[in-house]
Each structure stands twice: as C-alpha cells, then as structure tokens.
Amino acid sequence: MFKTLRTTLAIIFWIGVTLLFLDFTGSIHAWLGWMAKIQFLPAVLALNFAVVAVLVLLTLLFGRIYCSVICPLGITQDAVSWLRGKLKKKNRFRFSFKKENKWLRYGVLAVFVIAMVAGAGSIAAIIAPYSAYGRIVSSLVAPLYGWCNNILAAISEHYGSYAFYTHEVWMRSLPVLIIAVLSLVAIVLFAWFGGRTYCNTICPVGTVLGTISRYSIFGIRIHEDKCVSCGLCGKQCKSSCINTQTRTVDNSRCVDCFDCIGSCKSKAIDFGYRYGKKVQTETAQDSVDTGKRAFMLGTALVAGSAITKAQEFGGDGGLAPIVDKTKPERETRITPPGSVSLKHLSDHCTGCQLCVSVCPNNVLRPSSDLMHFMQPEMSFEKGYCRPECTKCSEVCPAGAILKISKEEKTAIHVGHAVVETFACLASNGENCGNCARHCPAGAIRMVENEFDPEGPRVPVVNEDRCIGCGACEYVCPVRPLSAIHVEGNSVHHDERAEVESEVING
C-alpha cells in the first residue's frame, strides 16, 4: 500500500504541475494552483511560512519525501532513470556508492544565495528545480500541446462544434528557449547516467533539505545481523548514498525512493525510527513491513522540441502582407499589475514562466535583460492587458505578483503612454483616432493640431488617467513601430491606496 500511495502521489503531482503550465484557459489553476504554491523556493520567496514550516517538518520526520513526491523535476529524473533501466536491462544495477561532494553542494548553494541577495535572482533561478521544470514545459511541451489543441479545434469547427478554440502558438523568448533546451539536456544526461546526481550536487533546494534530512527521525535502516553484504542495495540506489562496506546510509542524499528495500533479498533493509535500538533477528520468518518497499515510477518522460514562430506575416484579405509589429526600446520595462515595483518583482520572481503561460492576451513574455532574465514583462505586439483580466496575479506562487481583484487592477498605473508625433498618421494628414477610441481608461483624447488647425486631430495623453494597459499601442496601425507606446513605471501607482491615504491623513 505504501508503494502504491507514493507512486500515485508522485504521478498526481507531476501531472498536476505540468498541466498548470499547459492550461491556457486558466481553469485548471482554480483546482490545482496550490501545487505550485507548495513548491519550496516559491514558498520561501512568498514568505509563506506555513508551507515552509510544513515542508521542513515533513523533512525532519521522514527525510526528503519532498524531492521524490512533490518536486516535478525530481520525479522527472526518476522517470528518466527508470526508463534507462527498462531500455538497458543489463545495466539495471548500475549505481555505486559515491562520497558526498560537500564543496560542490554547498559551494553552489552559497553562490545561489549570494545571487538572490544581490538582486540577480533570475540568474540564480536557472538551477532552481521548480523554475527549471516550468521553463522546460512552457517552452518545449506547451507548443506541442497548443498545436494539438488547434488541430482538434479545426476538426470540431469543421463539424459545427466549438468545443475547442484555437490558441496562438508563438515563441515568446529565444534566450529562454535556449536555456530550457540546455536545462533539459543536462538534466536528462545527469539522470540517465547518474540517477539523482543533479539533486545531490547542484540543486540548492536539495542541498537545504538534505542538510535537514541528516537529522530526520525516520529513514532507511540496514540491519547488520541480516545483511549478507551482497551489495544489491547500493547498485540499486539512484542517489549513490548507500555504503555497502560500512552498511550505512547518507540520509542527506537519500530521497526515500525505497528502491533499496525491494532489491534486498535477505530483508535486511527497512524504513523506520533511526535512533532506536537495532532490530534483532529472532526467527528466519521475520520480515519488514512490505508496505514500505521501493517504487518504480510508471510514467515516461515527456520530450519537447524547439518551437518556431507561428506566423511571420499575415494577410490583408489575401492581398497585401501585414508587417508584424516590433517591440519598442523602452526606457523602463513594464511589469504586470500586482508586481508593485521593479524591485519587488526582481526580489521575489523565480522566472518559472507560469504567469507567462497563462496570460490569455499574449502580453507577458520573459525579459532578455541580464539582471531580470526570464522574469515577466509586458509588451503589446500581440495584445493588450485587459482591465478585467487578473490571471497572472492568481497563479504566481512566489508572491512576485500579488493577488489583486478586477476592481483593484483598474486603479493600478503600471505605465504611461507616449505619443511619437512624427510617426502618427494624424500628424501626417490622415484621420485615425484608434488609440483614443480603444483606450479603456479614457486617458487619450483627440485635439486640434496647433500646426494645422484645419487638419486631422492629434492624440494627447492624460498621464494621470493612463494605466499603461497598452491598448493604444496594440491598436495603432503604424508599422513596424507603433506611433504611441507605453513606458513603464518603476513603482506602480495605486489610485485607491493614494485616496485612502489622503482620507486617513485628513
């Protein structure tokens, strides 16, 4: 029963977290969003003390259960290792004991912590397990998922059904795609040849939990009076943490996979209280609890492939090609409502890409800026940030984007629009006014051109009303650069908070 329970939980968590990054409708997050919020690093950055305390307590009691049940990257590594064992049965027992590389483990952890404190969290998050897994799924698996959905949408539409609807598949960031591919290759190679090598040498979460796990109350025990020194347990241990010569287990690296228990023919290994007296053998019929034997993960690794742009050019009625818009060079990048400020986002974001994956308006994409690499920023070539949408604030597990209501969002100013007068159609003698007509905040109005009073009216922005949603930039017909663009606010202005403060202060 224990084996079945652990296997079932691992598969449920792996599938659940994966679906969070694949679901572009946002409906799954209402049911499974908590799975992202109980990941260790996001919980720490979100200052979710309750979750952190539970994970630490779980590790103190049972060891690194988190790494083999809750962490999606850890489960993926187990799947790769299991797959290799199936494909190469001759090398099924291929592991051997290796001493702990403390300099590497704690050296990587120290660099990780220093980078986070220094404000380079997005760079440090490259090796964070949850973030790495999120980038792999959102960059490599999500496009395949989207294309399959579009095929089903085309089929259902052909038969007069709209059970599915098309979803645009496009490459949000080439650097993030490259990082995702490299991460996948590295993790697969580590797991293929070394099992849990990545977890026990590089992963900062694994090092932290491993340090706690040294003192866990329950763990793997080897009974010397039963052991015949066959060495099968060490050859089966994917963490390479069982020293068959000294008959000891390095609990800081053991992830409680229980493979060793199932491999022991003499029933000399079990899982139990580590600090009690040694269990003595009374009869040959004594046996360990069979409900705590090793599990084998029964899922195959989902492989991804590189994606390309869905479309380079559209068509205007099948006649003239429509040139894609180009992202303008902004002096200050725009971060989503709820992120409070550039500093707040930088201090808390792990670059997991969950908010980017669920954005229904194609506004969020990973930043290519080195200091904010892979953190979300807003751009409006493919859509604008609709005032009624709060998806990104609902799914962020790290507290980088705080949860806000639709009413609160309409009062948050993330940026302000700037008109490039020389490029505007109105300034060149053509009637337009698209930006003013589509501005949801009513921040743009068309006024008389002082240089040509008889000509078309030109747009003027009221920065006090502009919320930086990007509707004006998106609908502007000027290509490739819009004649009006949004500049970000380094600190977001919240009208409601300011009004409340004024009322309180009299």
Coordinates of C-alpha atoms in Angstrom, one line a residue:
M1 CA 0.0 0.0 0.0
F2 CA 2.8 2.4 0.8
K3 CA 4.5 1.8 -2.5
T4 CA 1.2 2.4 -4.4
L5 CA 0.5 5.5 -2.4
R6 CA 3.8 7.1 -3.0
T7 CA 3.7 6.2 -6.7
T8 CA 0.2 7.6 -7.1
L9 CA 1.1 10.8 -5.3
A10 CA 4.2 11.4 -7.3
I11 CA 2.3 10.9 -10.6
I12 CA -0.6 13.1 -9.4
F13 CA 1.8 15.9 -8.5
W14 CA 3.9 15.5 -11.7
I15 CA 0.8 15.6 -14.0
G16 CA -0.9 18.4 -11.9
V17 CA 2.1 20.8 -12.0
T18 CA 2.6 20.0 -15.7
L19 CA -1.0 20.9 -16.5
L20 CA -0.6 24.2 -14.7
F21 CA 1.9 25.3 -17.4
L22 CA -0.1 23.8 -20.3
D23 CA -3.5 25.1 -19.5
F24 CA -4.0 28.4 -21.4
T25 CA -7.6 28.7 -20.3
G26 CA -6.7 29.2 -16.7
S27 CA -9.5 26.9 -15.4
I28 CA -7.2 24.2 -14.0
H29 CA -5.5 26.7 -11.7
A30 CA -8.7 27.1 -9.7
W31 CA -8.3 23.4 -8.7
L32 CA -4.6 22.7 -8.8
G33 CA -2.9 26.1 -8.2
W34 CA -2.0 25.1 -4.7
M35 CA 0.5 22.6 -6.2
A36 CA 2.7 25.5 -7.4
K37 CA 2.3 27.3 -4.1
I38 CA 3.7 24.4 -2.0
Q39 CA 7.0 24.3 -4.1
F40 CA 9.8 25.1 -1.7
L41 CA 11.6 28.1 -3.3
P42 CA 8.4 29.9 -4.3
A43 CA 7.0 29.4 -0.8
V44 CA 10.2 30.9 0.7
L45 CA 10.2 33.9 -1.6
A46 CA 6.4 34.4 -1.0
L47 CA 7.2 34.4 2.8
N48 CA 4.6 31.6 3.1
F49 CA 5.8 30.5 6.5
A50 CA 3.1 27.9 6.9
V51 CA 4.1 26.0 3.8
V52 CA 7.8 26.3 4.6
A53 CA 7.2 25.0 8.1
V54 CA 5.2 22.0 6.9
L55 CA 7.9 21.1 4.3
V56 CA 10.7 21.4 6.9
L57 CA 8.7 19.4 9.4
L58 CA 8.0 16.7 6.8
T59 CA 11.7 16.5 6.0
L60 CA 12.6 16.3 9.7
L61 CA 10.2 13.4 10.2
F62 CA 10.7 11.3 7.0
G63 CA 13.6 12.7 5.1
R64 CA 13.5 14.1 1.6
I65 CA 10.0 13.0 0.7
Y66 CA 9.5 16.4 -1.0
C67 CA 12.2 15.6 -3.6
S68 CA 10.6 12.3 -4.7
V69 CA 6.9 13.2 -4.4
I70 CA 6.3 16.9 -4.7
C71 CA 9.2 18.3 -6.8
P72 CA 8.3 17.8 -10.5
L73 CA 11.9 17.9 -11.6
G74 CA 12.9 15.2 -9.1
I75 CA 10.0 13.0 -10.4
T76 CA 11.2 13.6 -14.0
Q77 CA 14.7 12.5 -13.1
D78 CA 13.3 9.3 -11.6
A79 CA 11.3 8.7 -14.8
V80 CA 14.5 9.1 -16.9
S81 CA 16.5 6.8 -14.7
W82 CA 13.6 4.2 -14.7
L83 CA 13.3 4.4 -18.5
R84 CA 17.0 3.7 -18.9
G85 CA 16.8 0.7 -16.6
K86 CA 13.9 -0.6 -18.8
L87 CA 15.8 0.0 -22.1
K88 CA 19.1 -1.4 -20.9
K89 CA 18.3 -4.3 -18.6
K90 CA 21.9 -5.4 -18.5
N91 CA 22.8 -2.2 -16.8
R92 CA 19.8 -2.2 -14.4
F93 CA 22.0 -2.3 -11.3
R94 CA 24.5 0.4 -12.4
F95 CA 24.9 2.6 -9.4
S96 CA 27.6 2.5 -6.7
F97 CA 28.4 4.4 -3.6
K98 CA 30.0 7.8 -4.0
K99 CA 31.1 10.1 -1.2
E100 CA 29.3 13.4 -0.7
N101 CA 30.9 16.3 -2.6
K102 CA 30.4 18.9 0.1
W103 CA 32.5 21.6 -1.7
L104 CA 30.3 21.4 -4.8
R105 CA 27.0 21.1 -3.0
Y106 CA 27.5 23.9 -0.5
G107 CA 29.5 26.0 -2.9
V108 CA 26.6 26.0 -5.4
L109 CA 24.2 26.8 -2.6
A110 CA 26.4 29.7 -1.4
V111 CA 26.6 31.2 -4.9
F112 CA 22.8 30.8 -5.3
V113 CA 22.1 32.6 -2.0
I114 CA 24.5 35.4 -2.8
A115 CA 22.9 35.9 -6.3
M116 CA 19.4 36.1 -4.7
V117 CA 20.5 38.6 -2.1
A118 CA 22.4 40.7 -4.7
G119 CA 19.3 41.0 -6.8
A120 CA 20.3 38.6 -9.5
G121 CA 17.6 36.1 -8.6
S122 CA 16.6 35.4 -12.2
I123 CA 20.1 34.2 -12.9
A124 CA 20.2 32.1 -9.8
A125 CA 16.8 30.6 -10.6
I126 CA 18.3 28.9 -13.7
I127 CA 19.2 26.0 -11.4
A128 CA 16.1 26.1 -9.1
P129 CA 14.2 22.9 -9.7
Y130 CA 10.6 24.2 -10.0
S131 CA 11.6 27.1 -12.2
A132 CA 13.7 24.9 -14.4
Y133 CA 10.9 22.5 -14.9
G134 CA 8.4 25.3 -15.6
R135 CA 10.7 26.7 -18.3
I136 CA 11.1 23.3 -19.9
V137 CA 7.3 22.6 -20.0
S138 CA 6.3 26.1 -21.1
S139 CA 8.9 26.4 -23.8
L140 CA 9.1 22.9 -25.2
V141 CA 5.9 21.0 -24.3
A142 CA 3.3 23.8 -24.3
P143 CA 3.7 24.5 -28.1
L144 CA 3.1 20.8 -28.9
Y145 CA 0.0 20.9 -26.6
G146 CA -1.2 24.1 -28.3
W147 CA -0.8 22.6 -31.8
C148 CA -2.7 19.5 -30.8
N149 CA -5.5 21.7 -29.4
N150 CA -5.6 23.7 -32.7
I151 CA -5.9 20.5 -34.7
L152 CA -8.9 19.5 -32.5
A153 CA -10.3 23.0 -32.9
A154 CA -10.1 22.8 -36.7
I155 CA -11.8 19.4 -36.7
S156 CA -14.6 20.3 -34.3
E157 CA -15.2 23.6 -36.2
H158 CA -15.5 21.6 -39.5
Y159 CA -18.3 19.5 -37.9
G160 CA -20.1 22.6 -36.5
S161 CA -18.9 22.2 -32.9
Y162 CA -17.0 24.8 -30.9
A163 CA -15.9 22.5 -28.0
F164 CA -12.3 23.7 -28.7
Y165 CA -11.0 27.0 -29.8
T166 CA -7.7 27.9 -31.5
H167 CA -4.8 29.2 -29.4
E168 CA -1.9 31.1 -31.0
V169 CA 1.4 29.4 -30.6
W170 CA 4.4 31.6 -30.8
M171 CA 8.0 31.9 -29.4
R172 CA 8.0 34.4 -26.5
S173 CA 11.7 34.5 -26.0
L174 CA 14.6 32.8 -27.9
P175 CA 17.1 33.1 -24.9
V176 CA 14.6 31.3 -22.6
L177 CA 14.0 28.6 -25.2
I178 CA 17.8 28.0 -25.4
I179 CA 18.0 27.9 -21.6
A180 CA 15.1 25.4 -21.5
V181 CA 16.7 23.1 -24.1
L182 CA 20.1 23.2 -22.3
S183 CA 18.4 22.5 -19.0
L184 CA 16.5 19.6 -20.4
V185 CA 19.6 18.1 -22.0
A186 CA 21.7 18.5 -18.8
I187 CA 19.0 17.0 -16.5
V188 CA 18.3 14.1 -18.8
L189 CA 22.1 13.3 -19.0
F190 CA 22.5 13.6 -15.3
A191 CA 19.6 11.3 -14.6
W192 CA 20.4 8.8 -17.4
F193 CA 23.9 8.2 -16.2
G194 CA 23.8 9.2 -12.6
G195 CA 20.3 9.0 -11.3
R196 CA 19.9 11.8 -8.7
T197 CA 23.3 13.4 -9.4
Y198 CA 21.7 16.8 -10.2
C199 CA 19.7 16.7 -6.9
N200 CA 22.6 15.9 -4.8
T201 CA 25.3 18.1 -6.3
I202 CA 23.7 21.2 -7.9
C203 CA 20.1 21.7 -6.8
P204 CA 20.0 24.3 -4.0
V205 CA 16.7 23.0 -2.7
G206 CA 18.1 19.5 -2.5
T207 CA 21.1 20.8 -0.5
V208 CA 18.9 22.7 2.0
L209 CA 16.5 19.8 2.5
G210 CA 19.4 17.3 2.6
T211 CA 21.0 19.2 5.5
I212 CA 17.8 19.0 7.4
S213 CA 17.3 15.3 6.4
R214 CA 20.6 14.4 8.1
Y215 CA 18.6 14.6 11.4
S216 CA 15.4 13.0 10.2
I217 CA 13.6 10.9 12.8
F218 CA 12.6 8.2 10.3
G219 CA 14.8 6.9 7.5
I220 CA 16.3 3.9 5.7
R221 CA 17.9 1.4 8.2
I222 CA 20.3 -1.5 7.4
H223 CA 20.2 -4.4 9.9
E224 CA 23.7 -5.8 10.2
D225 CA 22.5 -9.1 11.7
K226 CA 20.6 -9.8 8.5
C227 CA 22.9 -8.2 5.9
V228 CA 24.9 -10.7 3.8
S229 CA 26.9 -7.9 2.0
C230 CA 25.6 -8.8 -1.4
G231 CA 25.7 -5.1 -2.5
L232 CA 22.4 -5.1 -4.4
C233 CA 21.0 -2.2 -2.4
G234 CA 24.0 0.0 -3.4
K235 CA 23.7 -0.9 -7.0
Q236 CA 20.0 0.0 -7.0
C237 CA 20.4 3.3 -5.1
K238 CA 20.0 6.1 -7.6
S239 CA 21.3 8.6 -5.1
S240 CA 24.5 6.6 -4.6
C241 CA 24.2 7.1 -0.9
I242 CA 24.4 3.5 0.5
N243 CA 27.9 2.4 1.5
T244 CA 27.6 -1.4 1.4
Q245 CA 31.0 -1.8 3.0
T246 CA 30.2 0.1 6.2
R247 CA 26.4 -0.7 5.9
T248 CA 25.4 2.9 6.3
V249 CA 23.1 5.3 4.5
D250 CA 23.9 9.0 3.9
N251 CA 20.5 10.4 4.8
S252 CA 21.4 13.9 3.5
R253 CA 21.3 12.4 0.0
C254 CA 18.7 9.7 0.3
V255 CA 15.4 10.8 -1.3
D256 CA 13.3 7.9 0.2
C257 CA 12.7 6.2 -3.1
F258 CA 12.8 2.8 -1.3
D259 CA 14.4 1.0 -4.3
C260 CA 16.9 -0.5 -1.9
I261 CA 14.3 -2.2 0.2
G262 CA 12.9 -4.1 -2.8
S263 CA 16.3 -5.1 -4.0
C264 CA 17.4 -6.7 -0.7
K265 CA 16.9 -10.5 -0.9
S266 CA 17.7 -11.0 2.8
K267 CA 15.2 -8.4 4.1
A268 CA 18.0 -6.5 5.8
I269 CA 16.7 -3.0 4.9
D270 CA 13.6 -1.2 6.1
F271 CA 12.2 2.2 6.8
G272 CA 11.8 3.1 10.4
Y273 CA 12.9 5.0 13.5
R274 CA 16.6 5.8 13.1
Y275 CA 17.5 6.4 16.7
G276 CA 16.1 3.3 18.4
K277 CA 17.9 0.0 19.3
K278 CA 18.9 -2.2 16.5
V279 CA 16.3 -4.7 15.5
Q280 CA 17.4 -8.3 16.4
T281 CA 16.6 -11.3 14.3
E282 CA 14.6 -13.9 16.3
T283 CA 13.5 -16.2 13.5
A284 CA 14.1 -16.6 9.8
Q285 CA 10.5 -15.7 9.2
D286 CA 10.8 -12.1 10.5
S287 CA 10.2 -9.6 7.7
V288 CA 10.0 -5.9 7.3
D289 CA 6.8 -4.0 6.5
T290 CA 6.1 -4.9 2.9
G291 CA 4.0 -1.8 2.5
K292 CA 7.2 0.3 2.5
R293 CA 9.1 -1.2 -0.3
A294 CA 10.6 0.5 -3.4
F295 CA 8.5 2.1 -6.0
M296 CA 9.2 2.4 -9.7
L297 CA 7.8 5.4 -11.4
G298 CA 5.5 4.3 -14.2
T299 CA 5.5 7.4 -16.3
A300 CA 7.5 8.2 -19.4
L301 CA 9.4 11.4 -19.8
V302 CA 7.6 13.9 -21.9
A303 CA 10.1 15.1 -24.5
G304 CA 9.9 18.5 -26.1
S305 CA 11.0 20.0 -29.3
A306 CA 12.1 23.5 -30.3
I307 CA 9.4 25.9 -31.5
T308 CA 9.3 28.5 -34.2
K309 CA 7.1 31.4 -34.8
A310 CA 3.6 30.5 -35.7
Q311 CA 3.4 33.3 -38.3
E312 CA 5.8 35.7 -39.8
F313 CA 3.3 37.6 -42.0
G314 CA -0.5 37.7 -42.0
G315 CA -2.6 38.8 -44.9
D316 CA -5.0 41.6 -45.5
G317 CA -7.8 39.9 -47.4
G318 CA -5.3 37.8 -49.1
L319 CA -3.7 40.8 -50.8
A320 CA -1.1 42.9 -49.1
P321 CA 1.1 41.4 -46.4
I322 CA 0.7 42.8 -42.9
V323 CA 4.1 43.5 -41.3
D324 CA 4.4 42.3 -37.7
K325 CA 4.8 45.0 -35.0
T326 CA 8.2 45.4 -33.4
K327 CA 8.8 45.8 -29.7
P328 CA 9.9 49.4 -29.0
E329 CA 13.0 50.2 -26.9
R330 CA 11.5 51.2 -23.6
E331 CA 13.4 53.3 -21.1
T332 CA 11.6 51.4 -18.3
R333 CA 10.2 47.9 -18.7
I334 CA 6.6 47.3 -17.8
T335 CA 5.8 44.7 -15.2
P336 CA 2.3 43.3 -14.6
P337 CA -0.3 44.8 -12.2
G338 CA 0.2 43.4 -8.8
S339 CA 4.0 43.3 -9.0
V340 CA 4.2 46.6 -7.1
S341 CA 7.5 47.7 -8.4
L342 CA 10.5 46.6 -10.4
K343 CA 12.4 45.8 -7.2
H344 CA 9.6 43.8 -5.7
L345 CA 9.3 41.6 -8.8
S346 CA 13.1 41.2 -9.0
D347 CA 13.3 40.2 -5.3
H348 CA 10.6 37.5 -5.5
C349 CA 10.3 36.2 -9.0
T350 CA 11.9 32.8 -9.8
G351 CA 11.4 33.0 -13.6
C352 CA 9.2 29.9 -13.6
Q353 CA 7.1 31.2 -16.6
L354 CA 3.8 30.2 -15.0
C355 CA 2.3 33.7 -15.4
V356 CA 3.6 33.9 -19.0
S357 CA 2.0 30.5 -19.8
V358 CA -1.5 31.5 -18.5
C359 CA -1.6 35.1 -19.9
P360 CA -4.7 34.9 -22.3
N361 CA -3.8 38.2 -24.0
N362 CA -0.3 37.3 -25.1
V363 CA 1.0 40.3 -23.2
L364 CA 3.5 38.7 -20.9
R365 CA 6.9 37.4 -22.1
P366 CA 10.2 36.6 -20.4
S367 CA 12.7 39.5 -20.1
S368 CA 16.0 39.2 -22.0
D369 CA 17.7 41.8 -19.7
L370 CA 20.6 40.1 -17.9
M371 CA 19.6 41.3 -14.4
H372 CA 16.0 40.4 -14.9
F373 CA 16.5 37.5 -17.2
M374 CA 13.4 35.3 -17.6
Q375 CA 11.3 37.5 -15.3
P376 CA 7.9 38.6 -16.9
E377 CA 7.5 41.9 -18.6
M378 CA 4.7 43.3 -20.7
S379 CA 4.7 44.1 -24.4
F380 CA 1.9 44.7 -26.7
E381 CA 2.7 43.4 -30.2
K382 CA 0.1 40.6 -29.9
G383 CA -2.5 42.0 -27.5
Y384 CA -3.0 44.4 -24.6
C385 CA -3.6 43.9 -20.8
R386 CA -7.3 43.8 -20.5
P387 CA -8.5 45.6 -17.3
E388 CA -10.8 42.6 -16.4
C389 CA -8.0 40.0 -16.5
T390 CA -6.1 39.1 -13.3
K391 CA -4.8 35.6 -14.3
C392 CA -1.1 36.3 -13.6
S393 CA -1.8 37.6 -10.1
E394 CA -3.9 34.5 -9.4
V395 CA -1.3 31.9 -10.3
C396 CA 2.0 33.4 -9.1
P397 CA 3.4 31.0 -6.3
A398 CA 6.3 33.2 -5.2
G399 CA 4.5 36.5 -4.3
A400 CA 6.2 38.3 -7.1
I401 CA 2.8 39.3 -8.5
L402 CA 0.4 39.8 -5.6
K403 CA -3.2 38.7 -6.0
I404 CA -5.5 41.6 -7.0
S405 CA -9.1 42.0 -7.8
K406 CA -10.5 43.3 -11.1
E407 CA -11.6 46.5 -9.3
E408 CA -8.1 47.0 -7.8
K409 CA -6.4 46.5 -11.2
T410 CA -8.3 49.3 -12.8
A411 CA -6.7 51.7 -10.3
I412 CA -3.1 50.5 -10.7
H413 CA -0.9 52.5 -13.1
V414 CA 1.9 50.3 -14.4
G415 CA 3.0 52.7 -17.0
H416 CA 2.0 55.7 -19.2
A417 CA 1.6 56.2 -22.9
V418 CA 3.9 58.4 -25.0
V419 CA 3.0 59.7 -28.5
E420 CA 5.6 59.7 -31.2
T421 CA 4.1 62.8 -33.0
F422 CA 6.3 62.5 -36.1
A423 CA 5.1 58.9 -36.8
C424 CA 1.3 59.5 -36.0
L425 CA -1.0 59.2 -39.0
A426 CA -2.9 62.3 -37.8
S427 CA 0.2 64.4 -37.9
N428 CA 0.7 63.3 -41.5
G429 CA -2.7 64.4 -42.7
E430 CA -4.6 61.2 -42.2
N431 CA -7.6 60.7 -39.9
C432 CA -7.2 57.9 -37.4
G433 CA -8.0 58.2 -33.6
N434 CA -7.7 54.4 -33.0
C435 CA -5.8 55.0 -29.7
A436 CA -8.5 57.3 -28.3
R437 CA -11.4 55.1 -29.3
H438 CA -9.9 52.0 -27.7
C439 CA -8.4 53.4 -24.5
P440 CA -10.4 51.7 -21.7
A441 CA -9.3 54.4 -19.2
G442 CA -10.3 57.4 -21.3
A443 CA -6.8 58.7 -21.0
I444 CA -6.4 59.8 -24.6
R445 CA -8.3 62.5 -26.4
M446 CA -8.0 63.9 -29.9
V447 CA -7.3 67.6 -30.0
E448 CA -6.7 70.2 -32.7
N449 CA -3.3 70.2 -34.3
E450 CA -1.7 73.5 -33.4
F451 CA 0.4 73.4 -36.6
D452 CA -2.5 72.5 -38.8
P453 CA -5.8 73.6 -37.2
E454 CA -7.8 72.5 -40.3
G455 CA -6.2 69.1 -40.4
P456 CA -6.9 65.9 -38.6
R457 CA -6.9 65.9 -34.8
V458 CA -3.9 64.5 -33.0
P459 CA -3.8 62.3 -29.8
V460 CA -2.9 63.8 -26.4
V461 CA -2.3 61.6 -23.3
N462 CA -3.5 62.4 -19.8
E463 CA -0.9 60.6 -17.8
D464 CA -2.9 60.9 -14.6
R465 CA -5.6 58.7 -16.1
C466 CA -3.4 56.3 -18.1
I467 CA -2.9 52.9 -16.5
G468 CA -0.4 51.5 -19.0
C469 CA -2.6 48.7 -20.3
G470 CA -1.1 49.0 -23.9
A471 CA -4.4 49.1 -25.8
C472 CA -3.3 52.2 -27.6
E473 CA 0.0 50.7 -28.6
Y474 CA -1.7 47.4 -29.8
V475 CA -4.4 49.0 -32.0
C476 CA -2.1 51.6 -33.5
P477 CA -2.0 50.9 -37.3
V478 CA 1.5 52.2 -37.8
R479 CA 4.1 49.5 -38.5
P480 CA 6.6 48.2 -37.6
L481 CA 6.9 50.6 -34.5
S482 CA 3.6 52.0 -33.2
A483 CA 3.2 55.7 -33.2
I484 CA 2.3 55.5 -29.5
H485 CA 4.0 53.3 -27.0
V486 CA 3.9 52.7 -23.2
E487 CA 6.8 53.4 -20.8
G488 CA 6.8 51.5 -17.5
N489 CA 6.6 53.0 -14.0
S490 CA 9.4 51.7 -11.8
V491 CA 6.9 51.9 -8.9
H492 CA 3.3 51.3 -9.7
H493 CA 0.8 54.0 -8.7
D494 CA -2.4 52.8 -6.9
E495 CA -5.1 55.4 -7.1
R496 CA -7.2 53.6 -4.4
A497 CA -4.3 53.4 -2.0
E498 CA -3.5 57.1 -2.5
V499 CA -7.1 58.1 -2.0
E500 CA -7.4 56.0 1.2
S501 CA -4.2 57.5 2.5
E502 CA -5.4 61.1 1.8
V503 CA -8.7 60.3 3.6
I504 CA -6.9 58.8 6.6
N505 CA -4.5 61.7 6.9
G506 CA -7.3 64.2 6.6

